[in-house]
Short mmCIF file of C-alpha atoms and ligand atoms in Angstrom, two decimals:
data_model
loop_
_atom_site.label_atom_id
_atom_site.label_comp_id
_atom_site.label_asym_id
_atom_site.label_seq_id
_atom_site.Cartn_x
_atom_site.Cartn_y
_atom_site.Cartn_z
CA UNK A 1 -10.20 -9.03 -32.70
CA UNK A 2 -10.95 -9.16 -28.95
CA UNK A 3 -10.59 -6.37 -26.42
CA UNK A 4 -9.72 -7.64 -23.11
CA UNK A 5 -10.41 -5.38 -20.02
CA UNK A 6 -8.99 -6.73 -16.79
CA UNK A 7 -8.99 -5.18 -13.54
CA UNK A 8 -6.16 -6.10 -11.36
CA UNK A 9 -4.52 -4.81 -8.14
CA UNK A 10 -2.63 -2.25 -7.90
CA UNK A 11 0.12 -3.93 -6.32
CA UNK A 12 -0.13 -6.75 -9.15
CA UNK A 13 0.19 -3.89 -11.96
CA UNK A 14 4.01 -3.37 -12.63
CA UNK A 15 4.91 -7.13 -13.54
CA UNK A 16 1.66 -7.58 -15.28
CA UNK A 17 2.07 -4.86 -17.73
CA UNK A 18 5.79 -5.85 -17.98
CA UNK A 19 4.92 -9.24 -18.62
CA UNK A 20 2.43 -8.30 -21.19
CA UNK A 21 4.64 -6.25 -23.11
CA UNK A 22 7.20 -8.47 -23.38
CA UNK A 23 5.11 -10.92 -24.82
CA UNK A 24 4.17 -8.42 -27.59
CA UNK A 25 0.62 -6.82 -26.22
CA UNK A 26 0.08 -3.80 -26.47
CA UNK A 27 -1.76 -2.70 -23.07
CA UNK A 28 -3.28 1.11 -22.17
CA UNK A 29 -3.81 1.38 -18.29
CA UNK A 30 -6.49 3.42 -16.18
CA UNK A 31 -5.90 4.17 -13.03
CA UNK A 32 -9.49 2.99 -11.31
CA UNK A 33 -11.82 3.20 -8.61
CA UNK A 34 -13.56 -0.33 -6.82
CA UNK A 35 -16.90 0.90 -5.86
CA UNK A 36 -16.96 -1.54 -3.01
CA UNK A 37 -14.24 -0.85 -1.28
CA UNK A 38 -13.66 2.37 -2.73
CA UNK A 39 -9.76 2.41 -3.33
CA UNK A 40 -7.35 2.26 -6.19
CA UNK A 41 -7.28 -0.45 -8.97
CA UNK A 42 -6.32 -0.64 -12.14
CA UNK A 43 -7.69 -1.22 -15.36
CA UNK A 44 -6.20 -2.92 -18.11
CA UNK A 45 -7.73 -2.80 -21.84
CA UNK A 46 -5.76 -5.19 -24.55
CA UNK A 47 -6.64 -5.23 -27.92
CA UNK A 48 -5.79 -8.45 -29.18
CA UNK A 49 -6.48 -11.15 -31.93
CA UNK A 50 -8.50 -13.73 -30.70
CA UNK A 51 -5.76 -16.42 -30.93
CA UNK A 52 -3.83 -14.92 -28.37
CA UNK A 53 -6.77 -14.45 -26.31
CA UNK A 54 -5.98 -17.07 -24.03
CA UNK A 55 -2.08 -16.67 -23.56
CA UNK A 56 -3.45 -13.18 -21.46
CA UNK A 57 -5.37 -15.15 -19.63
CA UNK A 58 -2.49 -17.33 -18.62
CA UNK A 59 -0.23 -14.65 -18.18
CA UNK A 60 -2.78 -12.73 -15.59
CA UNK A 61 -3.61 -16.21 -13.95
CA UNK A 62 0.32 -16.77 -13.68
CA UNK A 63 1.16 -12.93 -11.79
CA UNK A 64 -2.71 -11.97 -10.68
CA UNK A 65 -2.88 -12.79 -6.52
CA UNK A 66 -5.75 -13.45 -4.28
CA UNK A 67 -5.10 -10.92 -0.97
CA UNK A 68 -7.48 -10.43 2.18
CA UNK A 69 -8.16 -7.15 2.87
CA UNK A 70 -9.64 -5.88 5.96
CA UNK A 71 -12.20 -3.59 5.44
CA UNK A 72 -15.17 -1.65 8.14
CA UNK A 73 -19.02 -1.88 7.43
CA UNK A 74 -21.52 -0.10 9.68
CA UNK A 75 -24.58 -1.85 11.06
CA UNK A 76 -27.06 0.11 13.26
CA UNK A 77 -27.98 -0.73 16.44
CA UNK A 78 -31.04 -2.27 17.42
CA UNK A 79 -32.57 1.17 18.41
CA UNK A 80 -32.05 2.16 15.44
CA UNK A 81 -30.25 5.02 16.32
CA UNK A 82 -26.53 4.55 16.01
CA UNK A 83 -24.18 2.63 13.63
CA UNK A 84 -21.25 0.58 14.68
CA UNK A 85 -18.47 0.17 12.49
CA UNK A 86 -17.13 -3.60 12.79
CA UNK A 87 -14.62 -5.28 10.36
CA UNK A 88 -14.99 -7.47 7.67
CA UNK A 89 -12.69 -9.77 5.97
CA UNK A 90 -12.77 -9.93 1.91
CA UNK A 91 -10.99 -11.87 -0.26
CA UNK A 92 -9.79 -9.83 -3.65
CA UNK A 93 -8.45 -10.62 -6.94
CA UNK A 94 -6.77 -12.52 -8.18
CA UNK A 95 -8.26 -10.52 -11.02
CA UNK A 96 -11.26 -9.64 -13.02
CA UNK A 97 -11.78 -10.25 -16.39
CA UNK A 98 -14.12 -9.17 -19.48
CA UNK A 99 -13.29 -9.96 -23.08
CA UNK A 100 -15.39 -8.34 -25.44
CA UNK A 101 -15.39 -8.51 -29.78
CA UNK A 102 -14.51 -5.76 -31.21
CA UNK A 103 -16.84 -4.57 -33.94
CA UNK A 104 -14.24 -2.30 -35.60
CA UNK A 105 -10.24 -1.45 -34.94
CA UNK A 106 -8.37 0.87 -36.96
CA UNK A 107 -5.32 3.07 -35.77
CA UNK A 108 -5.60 6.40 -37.45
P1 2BA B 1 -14.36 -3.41 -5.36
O1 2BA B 1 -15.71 -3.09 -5.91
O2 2BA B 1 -13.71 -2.40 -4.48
O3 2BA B 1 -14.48 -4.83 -4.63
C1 2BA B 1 -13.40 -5.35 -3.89
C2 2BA B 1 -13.77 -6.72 -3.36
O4 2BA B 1 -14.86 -6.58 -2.45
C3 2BA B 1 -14.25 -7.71 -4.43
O5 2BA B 1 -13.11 -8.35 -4.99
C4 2BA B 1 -15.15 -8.64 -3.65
O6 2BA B 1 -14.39 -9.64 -2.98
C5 2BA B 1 -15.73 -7.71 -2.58
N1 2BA B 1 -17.04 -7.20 -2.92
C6 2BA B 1 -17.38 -6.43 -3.98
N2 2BA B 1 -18.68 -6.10 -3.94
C7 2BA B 1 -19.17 -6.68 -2.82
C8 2BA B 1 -20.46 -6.72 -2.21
N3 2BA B 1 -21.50 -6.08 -2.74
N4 2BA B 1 -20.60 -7.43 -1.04
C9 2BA B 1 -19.55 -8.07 -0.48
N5 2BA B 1 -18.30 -8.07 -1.01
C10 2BA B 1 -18.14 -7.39 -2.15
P2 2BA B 1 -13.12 -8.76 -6.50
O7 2BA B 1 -14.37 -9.51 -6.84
O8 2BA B 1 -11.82 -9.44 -6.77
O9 2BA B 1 -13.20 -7.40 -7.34
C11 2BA B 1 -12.09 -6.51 -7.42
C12 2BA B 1 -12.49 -5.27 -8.17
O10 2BA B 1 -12.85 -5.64 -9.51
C13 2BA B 1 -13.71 -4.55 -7.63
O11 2BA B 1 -13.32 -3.68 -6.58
C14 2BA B 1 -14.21 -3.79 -8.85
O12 2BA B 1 -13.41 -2.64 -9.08
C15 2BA B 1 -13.92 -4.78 -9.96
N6 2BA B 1 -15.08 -5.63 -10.29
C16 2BA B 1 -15.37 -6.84 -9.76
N7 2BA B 1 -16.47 -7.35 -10.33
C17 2BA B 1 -16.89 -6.45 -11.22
C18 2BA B 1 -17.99 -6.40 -12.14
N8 2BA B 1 -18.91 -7.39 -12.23
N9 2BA B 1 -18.12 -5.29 -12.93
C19 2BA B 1 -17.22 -4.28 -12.85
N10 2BA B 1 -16.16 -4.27 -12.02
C20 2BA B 1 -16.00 -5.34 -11.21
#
């Protein structure tokens, strides 16, 4: 047994879990902070027999997309006394992905 936690875009999230659940996983979803950019994700944790570990990857890889996302850092100035916001460009997603063994899995 594997559990699977992938973190995925929001906007990504409705035909994911849809996609999932028609092929039979069984999915719980947190909503979820990015502490880079410091807006909504969401996390995804699938329990799931190793065998089928890979068709969730393919299913992810299939609906998962790569956006740019404009996003403002702060830099100070070279008297050190004031910081200037400028924009950045990041690329994010498509998504990311941990599978972990499970020690022990019992519904109770
Ligand atoms: P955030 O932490 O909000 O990161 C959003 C995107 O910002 C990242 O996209 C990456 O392109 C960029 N980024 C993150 N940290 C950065 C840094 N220190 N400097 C420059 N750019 C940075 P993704 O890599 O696709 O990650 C999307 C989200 O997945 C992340 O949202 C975070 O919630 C999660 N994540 C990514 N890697 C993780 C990890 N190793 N452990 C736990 N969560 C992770």
């Amino acid at each position: 047994m594997k559990l699977i936690i992938a973190i995925v875009q929001d906007d990504d999230v409705s035909e994911l879990t849809d996609k999932l659940t028609e092929n039979k996983f069984s999915i719980t979803r947190l909503a979820s902070t990015g502490g880079f950019l410091k807006s909504g994700n969401t996390t995804l944790l699938i329990g799931v027999e190793k065998e089928r570990v890979e068709k969730v990857y393919e299913i992810i890889e299939k609906i998962c997309r790569v956006r740019k996302v404009t996003t403002t850092l702060s830099s100070m100035t070279l008297t050190g006394d004031t910081y200037v916001p400028y924009p950045m460009e990041i690329k994010v997603g498509g998504a990311t992905v941990f599978t972990l063994d499970v020690e022990r899995y019992e519904q109770i």
